[in-house]
Amino acid sequence: MNRTVKIFDTTLRDGEQSPGSSMNLKEKLEMARQLEQLGVDIIEAGFPMASPEDFEAVQAVARQIKTCQVAALCRATQADIDRAAQALRDAASPRLHMFIATSPIHMEYKLRMSPQEVLQRIESSVRYARGLCEDVQFCAEDASRSDREFLLKALQIAAQAGAGTLNITDTVGYAAPEEIFELVSYLREHLPQNVTLSIHCHNDLGCAVANTLAALRAGALQAECTVNGIGERAGNTSLEEVVMALHTRRETYHIDTNIRTRQLYRTSKLLSTITGVPVPRNKPIVGANAFAHESGIHQHGVMNNRSTYEILSPEEVGIYQNRMVLGKHSGRHALEERLFEMGYQISSRHLDEVFERFKLLADRKRTITDRDIEALVGSSATPIREAYRLKTFVVNSGSVISATAVVCLEMENGEDKEHVARGDGPIDAAFKAIDRIVKKGYSLENYSIQSVTEGEDALGEVVVRLKTGDGVITGRGLSTDIIEASIKAYVNAVNKAIIQQQEI
Ligand code: KIV
Ligand code: ZN
């Protein structure tokens, strides 16, 4: 008989803590809706005490998400617990996730508390949290480097005080799979059977997925993961890798999850679109090369029988064949049907926007593939209002002249504004010309470009991250021309920043 384990997604909390992965409120909500579609059991939406923005994000996710639980992180203090409980007040199924460190090094140098004080704090704060929320998860931070008997004591106290889930962490990514297997087996044996053991791993030594699988084999019933494995330092356990390992090796693990695996690729793509952090090409399950066969011997084998070199099919994770079926003459309905076939459920407003982008692309590209369509769908967090829209641009560059760009933007009131600038290359010059038009003093933090499809008319996707004073904003631009894609991405980020500032 297979066991079903819960997938606790912490992309919006631990994942978002990683540099370059911050998301604004709309983006977090869009990501949360996709996680709900994916079928995760619990979404950890943030750490409400960390900042007012985190509080607001947890509250908004808690109000919106209905079919999975929403969790908020808090330290073991009354103020933190109160704030997290307040943020979760409107959740259909809230969970308070409370943590305190149990390793000697953390207790002495970070908490400056004695082991006895830590045990007392666990008891009083879990009891307090249970007074505010039925479902309390207690987390022993740095559990893998804690004294085993002390860790057991801490978890026993938390369970007695009312925590239904106990989270065992490898906070610094130090543990080996054999150690995690032994630790979880030991805890499973000594803790009451009615508590759920959870595992939370970091990837500093590249063992997060292996450690998570080891814990599940040893009896943990919840795995904490992030999409694309994003997270502090080397990241957290990658959700798609754990899920597909369990799914592909069912006969070995005898463990099921509630994840709709066909939503995995879309979820990964959405996160990378929103944050602008590309997925490495060789990333298992969702990387561009995960199902590509380059060597002749492999290609020949796969043509004869896919299972020669493929242990799972791209379709299982929602990657469909790159069919070229739509073109200039395809209508809105054909696009809608194709999106439906590809598993997208988008609002009619978002469909209108996608169709507009589709028509513009179809004028320049003979055939539009599924990859192009995915890129066109992008993220619905793209602003509907555009303070500026690209009208025309001209760039001049070469090895013997410095680059110049003339950019003309149309403003909301229909007025055109044009500026010229010199720069270190055509893209820099174009961005400087835009800066002169919008006069906001934003600065470019990051720029990335990748091609969406192959071939000479490949669609290029540019993601820029702008520092605005209120935070970092991501902008995206698509075009078969990389300078145009870059300008569009920059203007998109400027529009988002302006709208966000008006909303504050
Ligand atoms: O890595 C860790 O220990 C954590 C806990 C606070 C859950 O993220
Ligand atoms: Zn963590």
Coordinates of C-alpha atoms and ligand atoms in Angstrom, one line a residue:
M1 CA 0.0 0.0 0.0
N2 CA 1.4 3.4 -1.0
R3 CA 1.5 6.2 1.5
T4 CA 0.5 9.8 0.4
V5 CA 2.9 12.5 1.6
K6 CA 2.1 16.2 1.8
I7 CA 4.0 18.7 -0.3
F8 CA 4.6 21.9 1.7
D9 CA 5.7 24.6 -0.7
T10 CA 7.9 27.4 0.6
T11 CA 8.8 29.1 -2.6
L12 CA 7.1 32.3 -1.4
R13 CA 8.9 32.3 1.9
D14 CA 12.3 30.5 2.0
G15 CA 12.6 30.6 -1.8
E16 CA 11.8 34.3 -2.0
Q17 CA 14.6 34.9 0.5
S18 CA 17.2 34.1 -2.1
P19 CA 18.9 37.0 -3.8
G20 CA 17.3 38.0 -7.0
S21 CA 14.0 36.1 -6.4
S22 CA 11.9 38.8 -4.6
M23 CA 8.4 39.1 -5.8
N24 CA 5.8 41.9 -5.4
L25 CA 2.3 41.3 -4.1
K26 CA 0.6 40.6 -7.4
E27 CA 3.4 38.3 -8.4
K28 CA 3.1 36.3 -5.2
L29 CA -0.6 36.0 -5.7
E30 CA -0.2 34.8 -9.2
M31 CA 2.4 32.2 -8.1
A32 CA 0.1 31.1 -5.2
R33 CA -2.7 30.5 -7.7
Q34 CA -0.4 28.4 -9.8
L35 CA 0.8 26.4 -6.8
E36 CA -2.9 25.7 -6.0
Q37 CA -3.3 24.5 -9.6
L38 CA -0.3 22.3 -9.1
G39 CA -1.9 20.6 -6.2
V40 CA 0.5 21.4 -3.3
D41 CA -1.0 20.7 0.1
I42 CA 0.4 23.7 1.9
I43 CA 1.6 27.1 0.7
E44 CA 4.0 28.9 3.0
A45 CA 3.2 32.5 2.0
G46 CA 5.7 34.4 4.0
F47 CA 7.1 35.6 7.4
P48 CA 4.6 38.3 8.5
M49 CA 6.9 39.7 11.2
A50 CA 9.7 40.3 8.7
S51 CA 8.1 43.3 7.0
P52 CA 4.8 45.0 6.3
E53 CA 5.0 43.7 2.7
D54 CA 5.4 40.1 4.0
F55 CA 2.4 40.6 6.2
E56 CA 0.3 41.9 3.4
A57 CA 1.4 39.1 1.1
V58 CA 0.5 36.4 3.6
Q59 CA -2.9 38.1 4.2
A60 CA -3.7 38.3 0.5
V61 CA -2.7 34.7 -0.2
A62 CA -4.7 33.6 2.8
R63 CA -7.8 35.4 1.5
Q64 CA -7.4 34.1 -2.0
I65 CA -6.4 30.4 -1.7
K66 CA -9.1 28.0 -0.8
T67 CA -8.1 24.5 -1.8
C68 CA -4.8 24.2 0.0
Q69 CA -3.6 25.2 3.5
V70 CA -1.8 28.5 3.9
A71 CA 1.1 28.7 6.4
A72 CA 2.9 31.7 7.9
L73 CA 6.3 31.5 9.6
C74 CA 7.0 33.0 13.0
R75 CA 9.7 32.8 15.7
A76 CA 8.8 31.5 19.1
T77 CA 7.8 34.8 20.5
Q78 CA 4.3 36.1 21.3
A79 CA 4.7 39.2 19.1
D80 CA 5.7 37.0 16.1
I81 CA 3.0 34.5 16.7
D82 CA 0.3 37.2 17.0
R83 CA 1.4 38.8 13.8
A84 CA 1.4 35.5 11.9
A85 CA -2.0 34.6 13.3
Q86 CA -3.4 38.0 12.3
A87 CA -2.1 37.6 8.8
L88 CA -3.8 34.2 8.5
R89 CA -7.1 35.3 10.0
D90 CA -9.1 35.0 6.8
A91 CA -7.5 31.7 5.6
A92 CA -9.8 28.8 4.9
S93 CA -7.3 26.5 6.4
P94 CA -4.5 28.3 8.3
R95 CA -1.2 26.8 9.7
L96 CA 1.2 28.6 12.1
H97 CA 4.7 27.5 11.4
M98 CA 6.8 28.3 14.5
F99 CA 10.6 27.8 14.7
I100 CA 13.4 28.0 17.2
A101 CA 16.9 26.6 16.9
T102 CA 18.0 23.5 18.8
S103 CA 21.6 23.1 17.9
P104 CA 24.3 24.0 20.4
I105 CA 25.9 26.5 18.1
H106 CA 22.6 28.3 17.4
M107 CA 21.5 28.3 21.0
E108 CA 24.8 29.7 22.2
Y109 CA 25.7 32.2 19.6
K110 CA 22.4 33.2 18.0
L111 CA 19.7 32.8 20.6
R112 CA 22.0 33.2 23.6
M113 CA 19.7 30.9 25.5
S114 CA 20.5 27.8 27.5
P115 CA 19.0 24.5 26.3
Q116 CA 16.7 24.6 29.3
E117 CA 15.4 28.0 28.3
V118 CA 14.8 26.8 24.8
L119 CA 12.7 23.9 26.0
Q120 CA 10.6 26.2 28.2
R121 CA 10.2 28.6 25.3
I122 CA 9.0 25.7 23.0
E123 CA 6.4 24.6 25.6
S124 CA 5.0 28.1 26.2
S125 CA 5.0 29.3 22.6
V126 CA 3.4 26.2 21.1
R127 CA 0.7 26.4 23.8
Y128 CA 0.2 30.1 23.0
A129 CA 0.1 29.4 19.3
R130 CA -2.4 26.6 19.7
G131 CA -4.7 29.2 21.5
L132 CA -4.8 31.1 18.2
C133 CA -4.7 28.4 15.6
E134 CA -5.8 24.8 15.5
D135 CA -3.0 23.7 13.2
V136 CA 0.5 24.4 14.6
Q137 CA 3.7 23.1 13.0
F138 CA 6.8 23.3 15.2
C139 CA 10.2 23.5 13.5
A140 CA 13.5 22.7 15.2
E141 CA 15.9 24.9 13.2
D142 CA 19.4 23.4 12.6
A143 CA 17.9 20.0 13.7
S144 CA 20.6 18.0 11.8
R145 CA 23.4 19.6 13.9
S146 CA 21.5 19.2 17.2
D147 CA 22.2 16.7 19.9
R148 CA 19.9 13.8 19.1
E149 CA 18.4 13.3 22.6
F150 CA 17.9 17.1 23.1
L151 CA 16.2 17.3 19.7
L152 CA 13.9 14.4 20.7
K153 CA 13.1 16.2 24.0
A154 CA 12.3 19.4 22.2
L155 CA 10.0 17.7 19.7
Q156 CA 8.3 15.7 22.4
I157 CA 7.5 18.9 24.3
A158 CA 6.2 20.6 21.2
A159 CA 4.0 17.6 20.4
Q160 CA 2.7 17.6 24.0
A161 CA 1.9 21.3 23.8
G162 CA -0.2 20.7 20.7
A163 CA 2.0 20.9 17.6
G164 CA 0.5 18.4 15.0
T165 CA 3.5 18.6 12.7
L166 CA 7.1 18.5 13.6
N167 CA 9.6 19.9 11.1
I168 CA 13.1 18.5 11.0
T169 CA 15.5 20.8 9.2
D170 CA 18.9 20.5 7.6
T171 CA 19.2 24.3 7.7
V172 CA 22.8 24.5 6.5
G173 CA 22.7 21.6 4.0
Y174 CA 25.3 19.7 5.9
A175 CA 23.7 16.3 6.4
A176 CA 24.2 13.1 4.4
P177 CA 21.2 11.0 3.2
E178 CA 22.2 8.0 5.5
E179 CA 22.3 10.4 8.5
I180 CA 18.9 11.9 7.7
F181 CA 17.4 8.4 7.3
E182 CA 18.7 7.3 10.7
L183 CA 17.7 10.5 12.4
V184 CA 14.1 10.4 11.0
S185 CA 13.8 6.7 11.8
Y186 CA 14.9 7.3 15.4
L187 CA 12.5 10.2 15.8
R188 CA 9.7 8.3 14.2
E189 CA 10.3 5.5 16.6
H190 CA 10.2 7.7 19.8
L191 CA 7.6 10.3 19.0
P192 CA 3.8 9.8 19.2
Q193 CA 2.4 8.2 16.1
N194 CA -0.3 10.9 15.7
V195 CA 2.2 13.6 14.9
T196 CA 3.4 14.2 11.3
L197 CA 7.1 14.4 10.7
S198 CA 8.2 16.9 8.1
I199 CA 11.6 17.4 6.4
H200 CA 13.1 20.7 5.3
C201 CA 16.5 20.6 3.6
H202 CA 19.0 23.0 2.0
N203 CA 21.2 22.2 -0.8
D204 CA 24.7 23.4 0.2
L205 CA 26.3 20.1 -0.6
G206 CA 23.9 19.2 -3.4
C207 CA 22.1 16.6 -1.2
A208 CA 18.8 18.4 -0.5
V209 CA 16.7 16.1 -2.8
A210 CA 18.5 12.9 -1.7
N211 CA 18.1 13.9 2.0
T212 CA 14.4 14.6 1.5
L213 CA 13.8 11.3 -0.2
A214 CA 15.7 9.6 2.6
A215 CA 13.5 11.2 5.3
L216 CA 10.4 10.2 3.4
R217 CA 11.6 6.6 3.2
A218 CA 12.2 6.7 7.0
G219 CA 8.6 7.8 7.7
A220 CA 8.4 11.5 7.3
L221 CA 5.0 12.4 5.8
Q222 CA 5.6 15.9 4.6
A223 CA 8.3 17.3 2.3
E224 CA 9.2 21.0 2.3
C225 CA 10.3 22.2 -1.2
T226 CA 10.6 25.2 -3.5
V227 CA 9.9 25.4 -7.2
N228 CA 13.1 25.2 -9.2
G229 CA 14.9 24.6 -5.8
I230 CA 15.3 28.4 -5.2
G231 CA 16.2 29.4 -1.7
E232 CA 18.9 30.7 0.6
R233 CA 22.5 30.2 -0.6
A234 CA 22.5 27.0 -2.7
G235 CA 18.7 26.7 -2.4
N236 CA 16.1 24.4 -1.0
T237 CA 14.9 20.9 -2.0
S238 CA 13.5 21.2 -5.6
L239 CA 9.8 20.4 -5.6
E240 CA 9.8 19.0 -9.2
E241 CA 12.7 16.7 -8.5
V242 CA 11.3 15.2 -5.4
V243 CA 7.9 14.8 -6.9
M244 CA 9.1 13.2 -10.1
A245 CA 11.6 10.9 -8.2
L246 CA 8.7 9.6 -6.1
H247 CA 6.4 9.3 -9.2
T248 CA 9.0 7.7 -11.5
R249 CA 10.3 5.3 -8.8
R250 CA 6.9 4.4 -7.3
E251 CA 7.9 0.7 -7.1
T252 CA 10.9 1.7 -4.9
Y253 CA 9.4 4.4 -2.7
H254 CA 5.7 3.4 -2.5
I255 CA 4.9 7.0 -1.9
D256 CA 2.3 9.2 -3.7
T257 CA 1.8 12.9 -3.7
N258 CA -1.2 15.0 -4.6
I259 CA 0.8 16.9 -7.2
R260 CA -0.6 17.2 -10.8
T261 CA 2.7 16.5 -12.5
R262 CA 1.5 18.0 -15.8
Q263 CA 1.5 21.4 -14.1
L264 CA 5.2 21.2 -13.1
Y265 CA 6.8 22.7 -16.2
R266 CA 4.3 25.6 -16.2
T267 CA 4.9 26.3 -12.6
S268 CA 8.7 26.4 -13.1
K269 CA 8.3 28.6 -16.1
L270 CA 6.0 31.1 -14.3
L271 CA 8.5 31.4 -11.4
S272 CA 11.4 32.1 -13.7
T273 CA 9.3 34.6 -15.8
I274 CA 8.2 36.4 -12.6
T275 CA 11.7 36.6 -11.0
G276 CA 13.8 36.8 -14.1
V277 CA 16.0 34.0 -12.8
P278 CA 16.6 31.5 -15.6
V279 CA 16.3 27.8 -15.0
P280 CA 19.7 26.2 -15.7
R281 CA 19.6 24.3 -19.0
N282 CA 20.7 21.0 -17.3
K283 CA 18.3 21.3 -14.4
P284 CA 16.5 17.9 -13.9
I285 CA 12.8 17.8 -15.0
V286 CA 12.3 21.4 -16.1
G287 CA 15.6 22.5 -17.7
A288 CA 15.7 23.0 -21.5
N289 CA 18.1 20.1 -21.9
A290 CA 16.3 17.7 -19.6
F291 CA 14.7 15.8 -22.5
A292 CA 17.1 16.8 -25.3
H293 CA 19.2 14.0 -26.9
E294 CA 22.3 15.3 -28.6
S295 CA 24.5 12.3 -29.3
G296 CA 23.7 10.3 -32.4
I297 CA 23.6 7.0 -30.5
H298 CA 21.1 8.4 -28.1
Q299 CA 18.9 10.0 -30.8
H300 CA 18.9 6.7 -32.7
G301 CA 17.9 4.8 -29.6
V302 CA 15.1 7.2 -28.7
M303 CA 13.7 7.0 -32.3
N304 CA 13.5 3.3 -32.0
N305 CA 12.1 3.3 -28.5
R306 CA 11.9 6.3 -26.2
S307 CA 12.6 4.2 -23.1
T308 CA 16.2 3.5 -24.3
Y309 CA 17.3 6.9 -22.9
E310 CA 14.2 8.4 -21.4
I311 CA 13.0 7.4 -17.9
L312 CA 10.0 9.7 -17.9
S313 CA 8.2 11.5 -20.7
P314 CA 8.2 15.2 -21.2
E315 CA 4.4 15.1 -21.4
E316 CA 4.2 13.8 -17.8
V317 CA 5.7 17.1 -16.5
G318 CA 3.7 19.2 -19.0
I319 CA 6.2 19.7 -21.7
Y320 CA 4.5 19.1 -25.0
Q321 CA 6.0 18.7 -28.4
N322 CA 7.0 21.9 -30.0
R323 CA 4.2 21.8 -32.6
M324 CA 4.1 24.5 -35.2
V325 CA 0.5 25.0 -35.9
L326 CA -0.5 28.6 -35.4
G327 CA 0.3 31.4 -37.7
K328 CA -0.7 34.8 -39.0
H329 CA -4.3 33.7 -39.9
S330 CA -5.1 31.9 -36.7
G331 CA -7.8 33.6 -34.7
R332 CA -8.4 34.3 -31.0
H333 CA -10.5 31.1 -30.8
A334 CA -7.6 28.9 -32.2
L335 CA -5.2 30.5 -29.7
E336 CA -7.7 29.9 -26.8
E337 CA -8.1 26.3 -27.8
R338 CA -4.3 25.8 -28.0
L339 CA -3.9 27.4 -24.6
F340 CA -6.6 25.1 -23.2
E341 CA -4.9 22.0 -24.7
M342 CA -1.6 23.2 -23.1
G343 CA -3.4 23.3 -19.8
Y344 CA -3.6 27.1 -19.3
Q345 CA -6.6 28.6 -17.6
I346 CA -6.3 32.4 -18.2
S347 CA -8.8 35.2 -17.7
S348 CA -10.4 36.7 -20.7
R349 CA -8.6 40.0 -20.1
H350 CA -5.3 38.1 -20.1
L351 CA -6.3 36.2 -23.2
D352 CA -6.9 39.6 -25.0
E353 CA -3.4 40.7 -24.1
V354 CA -1.9 37.4 -25.2
F355 CA -3.8 37.5 -28.5
E356 CA -2.6 41.1 -29.1
R357 CA 1.1 40.0 -28.6
F358 CA 0.4 36.8 -30.7
K359 CA -0.8 38.9 -33.7
L360 CA 2.3 41.2 -33.5
L361 CA 4.5 38.2 -33.4
A362 CA 2.7 36.4 -36.2
D363 CA 3.5 39.4 -38.4
R364 CA 7.2 38.8 -38.0
K365 CA 7.5 35.0 -37.6
R366 CA 6.2 32.4 -40.0
T367 CA 5.1 29.8 -37.5
I368 CA 4.3 30.1 -33.9
T369 CA 5.3 27.2 -31.7
D370 CA 4.1 26.0 -28.3
R371 CA 7.3 27.5 -26.8
D372 CA 6.5 30.9 -28.3
I373 CA 3.0 30.7 -26.9
E374 CA 4.3 29.9 -23.4
A375 CA 6.5 32.9 -23.6
L376 CA 3.6 35.1 -24.8
V377 CA 1.5 34.0 -21.9
G378 CA 4.2 35.0 -19.5
S379 CA 2.7 36.3 -16.3
S380 CA -0.6 38.0 -15.8
A381 CA 1.1 40.3 -13.3
T382 CA 2.2 42.4 -16.3
P383 CA 0.4 45.7 -15.9
I384 CA -2.7 46.4 -17.9
R385 CA -2.0 50.1 -17.8
E386 CA 1.0 51.3 -19.6
A387 CA 2.4 54.7 -18.6
Y388 CA 4.7 54.4 -21.6
R389 CA 4.6 52.3 -24.7
L390 CA 7.4 51.8 -27.2
K391 CA 6.6 53.6 -30.5
T392 CA 9.9 53.6 -32.5
F393 CA 13.6 53.2 -31.9
V394 CA 16.8 53.6 -34.0
V395 CA 20.1 52.4 -32.8
N396 CA 23.6 52.9 -34.3
S397 CA 26.6 51.0 -33.1
G398 CA 29.8 49.5 -34.4
S399 CA 33.4 48.9 -33.4
V400 CA 34.6 52.4 -34.4
I401 CA 31.8 54.6 -33.2
S402 CA 30.1 54.8 -29.8
A403 CA 26.6 53.5 -29.7
T404 CA 23.7 55.9 -29.9
A405 CA 20.0 55.3 -29.6
V406 CA 16.9 57.4 -30.4
V407 CA 13.9 56.0 -28.6
C408 CA 10.3 57.4 -28.9
L409 CA 7.8 56.4 -26.3
E410 CA 4.1 57.1 -26.4
M411 CA 2.6 58.3 -23.1
E412 CA -0.9 57.4 -21.8
N413 CA -2.3 60.7 -23.0
G414 CA -1.2 60.0 -26.6
E415 CA 1.7 62.4 -26.5
D416 CA 5.1 61.2 -27.9
K417 CA 8.4 61.7 -26.1
E418 CA 11.7 61.1 -27.8
H419 CA 15.3 61.2 -26.6
V420 CA 18.7 60.3 -27.8
A421 CA 21.6 59.0 -25.8
R422 CA 25.0 57.5 -26.2
G423 CA 26.0 54.4 -24.3
D424 CA 28.3 51.5 -23.9
G425 CA 26.7 49.4 -26.7
P426 CA 23.2 49.7 -28.3
I427 CA 21.2 48.4 -25.4
D428 CA 22.9 50.7 -22.8
A429 CA 22.3 53.6 -25.1
A430 CA 18.6 52.7 -25.5
F431 CA 18.1 52.3 -21.8
K432 CA 19.8 55.7 -21.2
A433 CA 17.4 57.3 -23.8
I434 CA 14.5 55.8 -21.9
D435 CA 15.9 57.1 -18.6
R436 CA 15.9 60.6 -20.0
I437 CA 12.3 60.3 -21.1
V438 CA 10.9 58.9 -17.8
K439 CA 13.3 60.9 -15.5
K440 CA 12.8 58.5 -12.5
G441 CA 16.4 57.7 -11.6
Y442 CA 15.9 53.9 -11.6
S443 CA 19.0 51.8 -11.9
L444 CA 19.6 48.6 -13.8
E445 CA 20.3 45.7 -11.3
N446 CA 20.3 42.8 -13.7
Y447 CA 19.8 42.0 -17.4
S448 CA 19.4 38.5 -18.9
I449 CA 18.5 37.2 -22.3
Q450 CA 17.6 33.8 -23.6
S451 CA 16.1 32.5 -26.8
V452 CA 12.7 30.9 -26.5
T453 CA 12.9 28.8 -29.6
E454 CA 15.6 27.8 -32.1
G455 CA 16.2 29.0 -35.6
E456 CA 16.9 32.3 -37.3
D457 CA 13.6 33.9 -36.4
A458 CA 13.8 32.7 -32.7
L459 CA 11.9 34.7 -30.2
G460 CA 14.3 36.3 -27.6
E461 CA 13.1 36.9 -24.0
V462 CA 14.8 39.6 -22.1
V463 CA 14.3 40.1 -18.3
V464 CA 15.6 43.2 -16.6
R465 CA 15.5 44.0 -12.9
L466 CA 15.4 47.7 -12.0
K467 CA 16.1 49.2 -8.5
T468 CA 13.5 51.8 -7.9
G469 CA 14.0 53.0 -4.3
D470 CA 11.0 51.0 -3.1
G471 CA 12.5 47.7 -4.1
V472 CA 13.3 45.8 -7.2
I473 CA 11.0 45.4 -10.2
T474 CA 11.2 42.8 -12.9
G475 CA 10.3 43.7 -16.5
R476 CA 10.0 41.3 -19.5
G477 CA 10.2 41.8 -23.2
L478 CA 9.8 39.5 -26.1
S479 CA 10.7 40.0 -29.7
T480 CA 12.5 38.3 -32.6
D481 CA 14.9 41.4 -32.4
I482 CA 17.0 41.4 -29.2
I483 CA 17.3 45.2 -29.0
E484 CA 13.5 45.6 -29.3
A485 CA 13.0 42.8 -26.6
S486 CA 15.5 44.7 -24.4
I487 CA 13.7 48.0 -24.8
K488 CA 10.3 46.4 -24.2
A489 CA 11.6 44.7 -21.0
Y490 CA 12.9 48.0 -19.7
V491 CA 9.7 49.9 -20.5
N492 CA 7.7 47.1 -18.9
A493 CA 9.7 47.4 -15.7
V494 CA 9.3 51.2 -15.7
N495 CA 5.5 50.8 -16.2
K496 CA 5.3 48.3 -13.3
A497 CA 7.4 50.6 -11.0
I498 CA 5.2 53.7 -11.9
I499 CA 2.0 51.8 -11.3
Q500 CA 3.3 50.3 -8.0
Q501 CA 4.3 53.8 -6.8
Q502 CA 0.8 55.2 -7.7
E503 CA -0.8 52.3 -5.8
I504 CA 1.2 52.9 -2.6
Ligands
KIV1 O1 16.1 26.3 6.9 C1 15.4 26.4 8.0 O2 15.8 25.9 9.0 C2 14.2 27.1 7.8 C3 13.2 27.1 9.0 C4 13.1 28.4 9.6 C5 11.9 26.5 8.6 O3 13.9 27.7 6.8
ZN2 ZN 15.1 26.9 5.2

